[in-house]
Short mmCIF file of C-alpha atoms in Angstrom, two decimals:
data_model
loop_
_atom_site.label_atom_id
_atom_site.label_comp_id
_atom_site.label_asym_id
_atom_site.label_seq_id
_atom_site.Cartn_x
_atom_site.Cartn_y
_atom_site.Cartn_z
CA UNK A 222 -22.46 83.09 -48.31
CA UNK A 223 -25.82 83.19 -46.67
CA UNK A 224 -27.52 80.02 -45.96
CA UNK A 225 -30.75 79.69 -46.99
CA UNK A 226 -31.76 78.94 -43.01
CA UNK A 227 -30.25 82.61 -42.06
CA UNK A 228 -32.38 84.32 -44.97
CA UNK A 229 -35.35 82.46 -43.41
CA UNK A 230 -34.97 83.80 -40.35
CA UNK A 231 -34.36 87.27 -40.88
CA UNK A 232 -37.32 87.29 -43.38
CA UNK A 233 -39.80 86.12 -40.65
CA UNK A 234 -38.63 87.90 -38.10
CA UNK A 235 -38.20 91.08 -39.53
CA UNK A 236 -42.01 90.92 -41.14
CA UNK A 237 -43.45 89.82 -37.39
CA UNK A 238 -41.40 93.12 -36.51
CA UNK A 239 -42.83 95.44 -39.01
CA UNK A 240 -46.41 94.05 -38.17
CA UNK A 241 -46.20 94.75 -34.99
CA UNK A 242 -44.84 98.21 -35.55
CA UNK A 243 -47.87 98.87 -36.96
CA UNK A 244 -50.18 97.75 -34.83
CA UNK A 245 -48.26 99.95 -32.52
CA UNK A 246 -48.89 102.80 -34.70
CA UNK A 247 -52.99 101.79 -35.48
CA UNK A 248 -53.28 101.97 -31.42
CA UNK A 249 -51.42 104.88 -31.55
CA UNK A 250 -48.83 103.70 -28.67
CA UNK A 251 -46.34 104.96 -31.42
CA UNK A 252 -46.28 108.53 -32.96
CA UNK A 253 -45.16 108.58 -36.82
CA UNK A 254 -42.37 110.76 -37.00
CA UNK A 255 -40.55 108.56 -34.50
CA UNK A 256 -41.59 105.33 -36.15
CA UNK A 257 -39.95 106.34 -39.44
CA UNK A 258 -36.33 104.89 -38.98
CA UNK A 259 -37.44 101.85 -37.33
CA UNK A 260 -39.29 100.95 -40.05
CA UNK A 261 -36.36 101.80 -42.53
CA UNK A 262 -34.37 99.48 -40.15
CA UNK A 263 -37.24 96.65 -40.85
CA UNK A 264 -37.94 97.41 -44.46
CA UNK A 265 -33.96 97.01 -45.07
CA UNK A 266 -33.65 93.49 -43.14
CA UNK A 267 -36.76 92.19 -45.46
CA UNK A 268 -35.14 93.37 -48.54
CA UNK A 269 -31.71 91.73 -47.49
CA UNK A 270 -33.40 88.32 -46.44
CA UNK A 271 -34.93 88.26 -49.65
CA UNK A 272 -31.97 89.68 -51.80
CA UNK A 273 -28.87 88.59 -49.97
CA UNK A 274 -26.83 89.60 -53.40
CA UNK A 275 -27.60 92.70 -52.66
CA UNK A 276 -25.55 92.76 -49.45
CA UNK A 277 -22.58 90.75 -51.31
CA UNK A 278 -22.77 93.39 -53.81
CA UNK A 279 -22.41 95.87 -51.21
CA UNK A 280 -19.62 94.33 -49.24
CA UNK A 281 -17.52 94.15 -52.15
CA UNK A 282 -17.93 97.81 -53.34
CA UNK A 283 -16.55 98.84 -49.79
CA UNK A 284 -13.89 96.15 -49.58
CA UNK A 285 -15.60 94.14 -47.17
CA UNK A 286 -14.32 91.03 -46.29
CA UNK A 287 -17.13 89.18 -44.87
CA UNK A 288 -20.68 90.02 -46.07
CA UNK A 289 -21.77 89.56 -42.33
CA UNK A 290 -19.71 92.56 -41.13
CA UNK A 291 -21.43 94.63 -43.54
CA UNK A 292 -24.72 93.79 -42.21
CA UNK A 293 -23.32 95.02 -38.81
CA UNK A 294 -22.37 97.95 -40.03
CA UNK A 295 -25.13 98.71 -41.59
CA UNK A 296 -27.50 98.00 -38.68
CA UNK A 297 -25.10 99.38 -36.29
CA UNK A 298 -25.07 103.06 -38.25
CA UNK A 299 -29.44 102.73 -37.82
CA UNK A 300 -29.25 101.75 -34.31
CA UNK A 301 -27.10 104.90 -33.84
CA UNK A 302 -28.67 106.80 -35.68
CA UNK A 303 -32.18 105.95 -33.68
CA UNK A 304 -30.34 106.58 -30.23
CA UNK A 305 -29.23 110.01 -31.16
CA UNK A 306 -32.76 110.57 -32.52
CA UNK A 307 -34.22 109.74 -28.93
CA UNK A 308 -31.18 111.84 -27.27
CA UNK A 309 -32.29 114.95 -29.39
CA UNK A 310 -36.00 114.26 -28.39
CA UNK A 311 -35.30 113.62 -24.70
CA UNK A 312 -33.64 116.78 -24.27
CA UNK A 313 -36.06 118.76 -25.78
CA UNK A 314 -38.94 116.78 -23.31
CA UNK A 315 -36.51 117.80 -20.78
CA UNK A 316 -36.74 121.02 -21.34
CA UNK A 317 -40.09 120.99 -21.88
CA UNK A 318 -40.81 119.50 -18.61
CA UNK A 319 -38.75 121.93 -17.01
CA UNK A 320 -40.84 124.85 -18.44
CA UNK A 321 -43.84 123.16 -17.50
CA UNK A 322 -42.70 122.58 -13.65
CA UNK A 323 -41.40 126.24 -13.18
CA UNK A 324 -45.12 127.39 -14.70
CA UNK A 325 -47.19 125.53 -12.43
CA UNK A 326 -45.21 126.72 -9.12
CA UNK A 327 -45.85 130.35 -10.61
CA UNK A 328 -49.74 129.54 -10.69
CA UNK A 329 -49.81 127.98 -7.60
CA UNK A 330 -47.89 131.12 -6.32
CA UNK A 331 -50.80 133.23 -7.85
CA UNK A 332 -53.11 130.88 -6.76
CA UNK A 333 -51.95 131.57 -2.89
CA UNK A 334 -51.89 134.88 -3.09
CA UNK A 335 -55.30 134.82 -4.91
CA UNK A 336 -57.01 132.67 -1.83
CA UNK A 337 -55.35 134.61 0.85
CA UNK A 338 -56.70 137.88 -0.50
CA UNK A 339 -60.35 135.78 -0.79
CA UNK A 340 -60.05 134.84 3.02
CA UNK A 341 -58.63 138.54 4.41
CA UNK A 342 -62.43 139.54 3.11
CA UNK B 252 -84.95 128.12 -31.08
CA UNK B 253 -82.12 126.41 -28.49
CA UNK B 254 -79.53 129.10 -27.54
CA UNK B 255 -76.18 127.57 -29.22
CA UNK B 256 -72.39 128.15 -27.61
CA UNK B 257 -70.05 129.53 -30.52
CA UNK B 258 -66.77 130.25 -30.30
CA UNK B 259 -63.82 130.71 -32.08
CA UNK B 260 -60.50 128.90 -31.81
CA UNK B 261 -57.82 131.06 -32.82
CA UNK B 262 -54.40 129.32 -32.83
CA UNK B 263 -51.44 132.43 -33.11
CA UNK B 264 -47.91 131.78 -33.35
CA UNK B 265 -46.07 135.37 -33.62
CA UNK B 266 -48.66 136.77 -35.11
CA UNK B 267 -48.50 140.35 -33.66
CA UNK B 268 -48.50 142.14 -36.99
CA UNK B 269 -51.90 140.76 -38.08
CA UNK B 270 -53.90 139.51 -34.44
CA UNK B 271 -55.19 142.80 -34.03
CA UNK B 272 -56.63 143.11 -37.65
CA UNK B 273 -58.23 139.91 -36.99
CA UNK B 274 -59.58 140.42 -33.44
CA UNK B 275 -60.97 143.69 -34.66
CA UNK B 276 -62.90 142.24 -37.46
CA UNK B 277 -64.29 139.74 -35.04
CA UNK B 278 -65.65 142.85 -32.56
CA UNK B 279 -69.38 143.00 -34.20
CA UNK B 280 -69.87 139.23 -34.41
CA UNK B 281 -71.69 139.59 -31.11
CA UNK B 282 -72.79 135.69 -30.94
CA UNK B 283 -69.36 134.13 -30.95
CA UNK B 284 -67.05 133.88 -27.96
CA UNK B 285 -63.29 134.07 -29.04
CA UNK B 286 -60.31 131.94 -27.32
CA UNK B 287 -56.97 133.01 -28.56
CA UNK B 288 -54.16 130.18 -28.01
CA UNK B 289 -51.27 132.10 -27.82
CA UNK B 290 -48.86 128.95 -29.06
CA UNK B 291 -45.71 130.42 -26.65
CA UNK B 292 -44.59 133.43 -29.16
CA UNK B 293 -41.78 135.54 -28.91
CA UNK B 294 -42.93 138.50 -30.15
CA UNK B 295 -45.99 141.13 -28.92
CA UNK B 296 -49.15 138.97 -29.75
CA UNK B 297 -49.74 137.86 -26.13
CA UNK B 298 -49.67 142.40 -25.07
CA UNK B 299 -52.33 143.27 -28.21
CA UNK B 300 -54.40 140.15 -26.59
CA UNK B 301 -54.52 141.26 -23.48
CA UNK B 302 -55.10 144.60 -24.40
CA UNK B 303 -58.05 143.76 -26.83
CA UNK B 304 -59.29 141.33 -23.88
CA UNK B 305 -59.85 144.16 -21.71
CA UNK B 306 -62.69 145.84 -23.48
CA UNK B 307 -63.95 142.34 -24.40
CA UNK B 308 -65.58 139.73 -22.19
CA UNK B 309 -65.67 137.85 -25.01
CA UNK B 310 -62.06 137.23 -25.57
CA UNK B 311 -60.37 134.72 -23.90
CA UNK B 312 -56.31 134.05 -23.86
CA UNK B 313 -54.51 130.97 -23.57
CA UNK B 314 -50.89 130.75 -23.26
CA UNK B 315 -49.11 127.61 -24.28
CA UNK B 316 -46.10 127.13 -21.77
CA UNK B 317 -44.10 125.90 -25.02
CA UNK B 318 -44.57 125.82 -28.55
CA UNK B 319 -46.65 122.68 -29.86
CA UNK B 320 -47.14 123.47 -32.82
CA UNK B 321 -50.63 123.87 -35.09
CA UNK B 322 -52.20 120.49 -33.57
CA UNK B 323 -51.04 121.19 -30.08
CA UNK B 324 -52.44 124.69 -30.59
CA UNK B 325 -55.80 123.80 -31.94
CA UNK B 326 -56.30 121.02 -29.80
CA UNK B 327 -55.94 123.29 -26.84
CA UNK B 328 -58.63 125.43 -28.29
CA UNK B 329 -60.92 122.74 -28.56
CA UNK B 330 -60.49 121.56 -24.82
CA UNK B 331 -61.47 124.94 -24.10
CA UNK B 332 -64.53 125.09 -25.64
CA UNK B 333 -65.30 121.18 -24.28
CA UNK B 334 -64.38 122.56 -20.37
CA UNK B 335 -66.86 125.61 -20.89
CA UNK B 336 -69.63 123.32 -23.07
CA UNK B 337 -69.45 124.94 -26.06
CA UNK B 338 -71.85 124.13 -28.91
CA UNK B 339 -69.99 124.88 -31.96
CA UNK B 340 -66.50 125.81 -32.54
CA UNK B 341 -64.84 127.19 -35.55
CA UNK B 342 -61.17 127.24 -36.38
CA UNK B 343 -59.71 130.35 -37.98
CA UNK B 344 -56.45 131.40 -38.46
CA UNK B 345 -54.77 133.86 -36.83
CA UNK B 346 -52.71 135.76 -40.05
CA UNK B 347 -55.85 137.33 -41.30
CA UNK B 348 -56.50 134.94 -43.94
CA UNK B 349 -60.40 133.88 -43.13
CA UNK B 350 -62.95 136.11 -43.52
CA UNK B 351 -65.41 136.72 -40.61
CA UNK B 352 -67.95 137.41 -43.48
CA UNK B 353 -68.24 133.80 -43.98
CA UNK B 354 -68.57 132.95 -40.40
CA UNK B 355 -72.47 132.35 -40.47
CA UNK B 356 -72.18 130.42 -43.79
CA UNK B 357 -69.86 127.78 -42.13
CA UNK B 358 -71.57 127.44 -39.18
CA UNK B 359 -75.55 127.52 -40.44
CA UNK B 360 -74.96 123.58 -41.65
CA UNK B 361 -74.22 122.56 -38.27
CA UNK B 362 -77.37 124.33 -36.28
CA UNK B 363 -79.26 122.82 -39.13
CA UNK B 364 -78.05 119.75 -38.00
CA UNK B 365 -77.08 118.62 -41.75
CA UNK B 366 -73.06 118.13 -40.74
CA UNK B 367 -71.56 117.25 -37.88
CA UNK B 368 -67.91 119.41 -39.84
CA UNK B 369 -68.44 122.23 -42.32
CA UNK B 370 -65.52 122.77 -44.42
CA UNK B 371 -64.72 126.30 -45.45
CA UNK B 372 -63.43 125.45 -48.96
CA UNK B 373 -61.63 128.40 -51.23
CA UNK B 374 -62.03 126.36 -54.57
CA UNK B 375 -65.83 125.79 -54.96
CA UNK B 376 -66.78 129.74 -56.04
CA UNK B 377 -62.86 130.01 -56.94
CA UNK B 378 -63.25 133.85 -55.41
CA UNK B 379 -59.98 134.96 -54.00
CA UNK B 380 -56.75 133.71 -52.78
CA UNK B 381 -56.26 130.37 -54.57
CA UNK B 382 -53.16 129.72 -53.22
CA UNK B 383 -50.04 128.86 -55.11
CA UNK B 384 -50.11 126.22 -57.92
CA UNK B 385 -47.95 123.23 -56.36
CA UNK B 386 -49.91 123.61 -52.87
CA UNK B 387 -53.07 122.61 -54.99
CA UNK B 388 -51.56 119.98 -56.80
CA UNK B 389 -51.04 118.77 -53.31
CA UNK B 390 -54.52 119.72 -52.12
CA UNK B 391 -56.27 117.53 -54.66
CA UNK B 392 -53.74 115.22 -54.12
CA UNK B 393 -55.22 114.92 -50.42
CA UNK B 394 -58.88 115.57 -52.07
CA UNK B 395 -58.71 112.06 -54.16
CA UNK B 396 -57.08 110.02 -51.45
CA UNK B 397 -59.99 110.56 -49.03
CA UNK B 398 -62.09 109.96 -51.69
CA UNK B 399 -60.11 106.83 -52.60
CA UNK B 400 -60.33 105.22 -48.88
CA UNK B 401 -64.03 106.96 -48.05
CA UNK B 402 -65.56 108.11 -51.09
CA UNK B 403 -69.16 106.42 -50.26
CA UNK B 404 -69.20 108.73 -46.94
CA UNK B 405 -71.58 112.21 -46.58
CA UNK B 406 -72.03 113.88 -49.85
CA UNK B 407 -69.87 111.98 -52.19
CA UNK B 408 -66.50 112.03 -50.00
CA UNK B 409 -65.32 114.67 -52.42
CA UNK B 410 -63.69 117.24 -50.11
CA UNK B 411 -61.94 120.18 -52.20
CA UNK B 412 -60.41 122.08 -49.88
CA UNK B 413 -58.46 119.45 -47.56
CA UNK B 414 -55.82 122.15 -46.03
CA UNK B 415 -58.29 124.67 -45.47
CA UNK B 416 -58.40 125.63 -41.56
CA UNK B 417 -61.38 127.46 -41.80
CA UNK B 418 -63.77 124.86 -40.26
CA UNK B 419 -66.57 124.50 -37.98
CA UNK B 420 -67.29 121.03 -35.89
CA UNK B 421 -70.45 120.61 -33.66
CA UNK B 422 -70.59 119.25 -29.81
CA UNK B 423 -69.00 115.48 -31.72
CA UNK B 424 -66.38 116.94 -33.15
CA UNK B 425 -65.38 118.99 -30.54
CA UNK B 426 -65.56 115.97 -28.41
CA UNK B 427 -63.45 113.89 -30.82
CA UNK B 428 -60.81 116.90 -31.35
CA UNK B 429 -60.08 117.32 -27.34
CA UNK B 430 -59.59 113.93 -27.36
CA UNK B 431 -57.82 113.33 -30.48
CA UNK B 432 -56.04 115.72 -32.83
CA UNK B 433 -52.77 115.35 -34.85
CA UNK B 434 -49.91 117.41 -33.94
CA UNK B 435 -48.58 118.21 -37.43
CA UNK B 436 -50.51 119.60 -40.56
CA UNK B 437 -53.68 117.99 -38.73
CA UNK B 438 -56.44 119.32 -41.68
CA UNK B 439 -55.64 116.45 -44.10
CA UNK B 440 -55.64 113.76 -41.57
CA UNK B 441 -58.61 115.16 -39.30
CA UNK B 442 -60.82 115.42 -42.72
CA UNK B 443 -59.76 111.85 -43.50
CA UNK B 444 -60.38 110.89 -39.95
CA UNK B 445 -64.06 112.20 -39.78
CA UNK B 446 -65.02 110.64 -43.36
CA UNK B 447 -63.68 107.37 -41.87
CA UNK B 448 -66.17 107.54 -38.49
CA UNK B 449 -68.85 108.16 -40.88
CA UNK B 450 -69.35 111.61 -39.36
CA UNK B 451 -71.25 114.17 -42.18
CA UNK B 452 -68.99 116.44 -43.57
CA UNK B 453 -69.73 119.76 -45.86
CA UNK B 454 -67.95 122.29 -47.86
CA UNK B 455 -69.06 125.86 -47.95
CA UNK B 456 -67.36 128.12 -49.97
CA UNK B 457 -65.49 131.17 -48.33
CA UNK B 458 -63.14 133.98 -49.91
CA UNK B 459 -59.43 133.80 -48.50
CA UNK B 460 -57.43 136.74 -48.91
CA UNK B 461 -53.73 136.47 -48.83
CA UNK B 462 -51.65 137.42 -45.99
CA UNK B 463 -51.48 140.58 -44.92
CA UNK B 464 -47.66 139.88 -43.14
CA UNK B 465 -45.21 137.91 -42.16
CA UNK B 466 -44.28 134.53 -43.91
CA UNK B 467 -46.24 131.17 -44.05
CA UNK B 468 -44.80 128.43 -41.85
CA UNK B 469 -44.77 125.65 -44.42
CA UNK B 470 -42.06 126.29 -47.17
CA UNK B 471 -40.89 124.90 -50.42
CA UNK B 472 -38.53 121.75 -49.10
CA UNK B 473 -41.11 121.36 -46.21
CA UNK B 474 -43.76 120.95 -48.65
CA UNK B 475 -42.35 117.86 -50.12
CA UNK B 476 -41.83 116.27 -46.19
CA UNK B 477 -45.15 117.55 -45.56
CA UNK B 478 -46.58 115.10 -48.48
CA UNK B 479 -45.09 112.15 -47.17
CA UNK B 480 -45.88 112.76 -43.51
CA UNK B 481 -49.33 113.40 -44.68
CA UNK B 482 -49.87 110.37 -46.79
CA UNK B 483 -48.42 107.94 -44.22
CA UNK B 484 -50.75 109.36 -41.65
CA UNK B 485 -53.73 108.98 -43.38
CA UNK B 486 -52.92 105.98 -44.38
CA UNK B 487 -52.08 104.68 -41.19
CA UNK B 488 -55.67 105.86 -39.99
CA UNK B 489 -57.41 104.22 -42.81
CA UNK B 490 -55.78 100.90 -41.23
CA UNK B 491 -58.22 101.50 -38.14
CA UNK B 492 -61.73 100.08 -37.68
CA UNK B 493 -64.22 102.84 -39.25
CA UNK B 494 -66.93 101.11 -36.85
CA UNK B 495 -65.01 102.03 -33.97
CA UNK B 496 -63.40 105.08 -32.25
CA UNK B 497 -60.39 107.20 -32.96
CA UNK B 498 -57.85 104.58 -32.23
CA UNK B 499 -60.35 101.78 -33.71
CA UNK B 500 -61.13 99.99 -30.93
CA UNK B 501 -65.01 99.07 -29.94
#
């Protein structure tokens, strides 16, 4: 069902993946707690490639046609899964930045008034 | 003898209850300046800071915009004390739990110049709060991984107390710490991190006492996340070049 050329493939690509995710993480480009699903996402291609039984196996317990489709389901749920993790996180950042803009108008408010009451002396 | 800089990094997240106990204890240790990192509570701790500041040069205030958490906290403390070149800085918590008594004990390795990071560790003397049984199951946990990965660093590589946040770091670690310092549960990782850049690290040991209110921050199913997150961090830092800086480069 999977040739041997496919399992090939995914194997090296996936480990070039992972090794470069961390040699993101050792130059700390990447912080951990956001790394964690891609890694999940590379660690379950390698263990396909290797054991494509497992994803035959798989298929059939959910009535899956096609062992292919379940790979695209499965990778599809991760991918989604990772975008609503970045959503979540974005919106907090928003926020965050928000905060951050509205507190340094109020310094340099303070600031102003600070200087103007330096140059009335 | 050279005049040193102390001062003392004290990270409070709604601590309201128990700040003034602490800033109180800290009024007759005349030779340490305080900074208070108010980490954007909701409660009263920034009022009893100000008010404490008022009758005390000493004190100063910082308050976080947001909440960043312990690391973000800490960190902010230490580029504090790097701004206003600060000799020495020691880490205490802000729930009452470190005792000022110990305060020249931690720091006396440092203007010795025999450790670059003293360690205030609970478990050598075993005098007071020991803490709860499955937090030092994963204490030593920590304790024999460093010593794993660094063990033929400073004095053995043996470090007991790996969660304690009673700590003192000279003008290198406070240089390193501005620079660097790990958002969540940093004490595991930060110990692991100074073993791996060879810098000399002691333990001392200090009496906790429990605290006095309010509720720790790390609970029973965080504990478990909190292992993992640890262990992957460390790990990941023990990938980096120990002849290099903090992200291993030359």
């Amino acid at each position: 069902m999977v040739s041997t050329e496919l399992q090939v493939i995914l194997l090296v690509l996936s480990i070039i993946g992972l090794v470069w995710l961390i040699r993101c993480l050792k130059n700390q480009s990447l912080e951990v707690k956001y790394t964690v699903l891609w890694f999940a996402l590379g660690v379950l291609f390698v263990i396909l490639a290797l054991f494509p039984n497992v994803l035959l196996i798989l298929s059939q317990f959910v009535h899956i046609q096609v062992p292919a489709n379940m790979l695209f389901l499965v990778g599809f749920f991760v991918l989604i899964c990772i975008s609503f993790m970045l959503t979540l996180f974005i919106s907090k950042t928003a926020a965050n930045v928000r905060r951050l803009n509205q507190e340094i108008a109020i310094l340099q408010g303070e600031l102003n008034k600070y200087h103007s009451r330096n140059e009335e002396k | 003898m050279i005049f040193l800089k102390k001062i003392i990094i004290i990270p409070a997240y709604n601590e309201a209850e128990n700040i003034e106990t602490v800033l109180g204890e800290l009024e007759s240790y005349l030779d340490f300046d305080i900074v208070v990192v108010n980490d954007c509570s909701t409660d009263e701790t920034a009022k009893i800071c100000e008010s404490y500041k008022r009758n005390n040069p000493r004190i100063s205030l910082l308050n976080l915009p947001f909440n960043l958490g312990i690391g973000g906290a800490v960190q902010t403390g230490y580029i504090y004390a790097k701004r206003n070149n600060y000799d020495i800085a020691v880490q205490m918590d802000g729930d009452g739990q470190h005792d000022p008594q110990n305060l020249s004990d931690i720091v006396e390795p440092i203007i010795q110049n025999q450790a670059d990071m003293v360690i205030g560790s609970r478990f050598i003397q075993k005098s007071g709060f020991q803490s709860t049984r499955m937090r030092k199951v994963g204490i030593g946990f920590f304790s024999r991984m460093i010593k794993v990965l660094w063990g033929d660093g400073y004095g053995g590589g043996y470090i007991r107390d790996t969660t304690s946040g009673f700590r003192a770091v000279g003008k290198r670690g406070i240089m390193l710490f501005s620079d660097y310092y790990p958002a969540d549960y940093p004490e595991p990782e930060t110990n692991a991190l100074m073993m791996r850049l060879g810098y000399r690290v002691c333990e001392v040991p200090v009496t906790m006492r429990s605290r006095k209110y309010g509720r720790s921050s790390i609970g029973i199913i965080n504990s478990a996340w909190y292992m993992i997150k640890v262990t992957i961090a460390i790990l990941i830092d023990a990938l980096r070049d120990s002849r290099g800086d903090v992200h291993g480069k030359h």
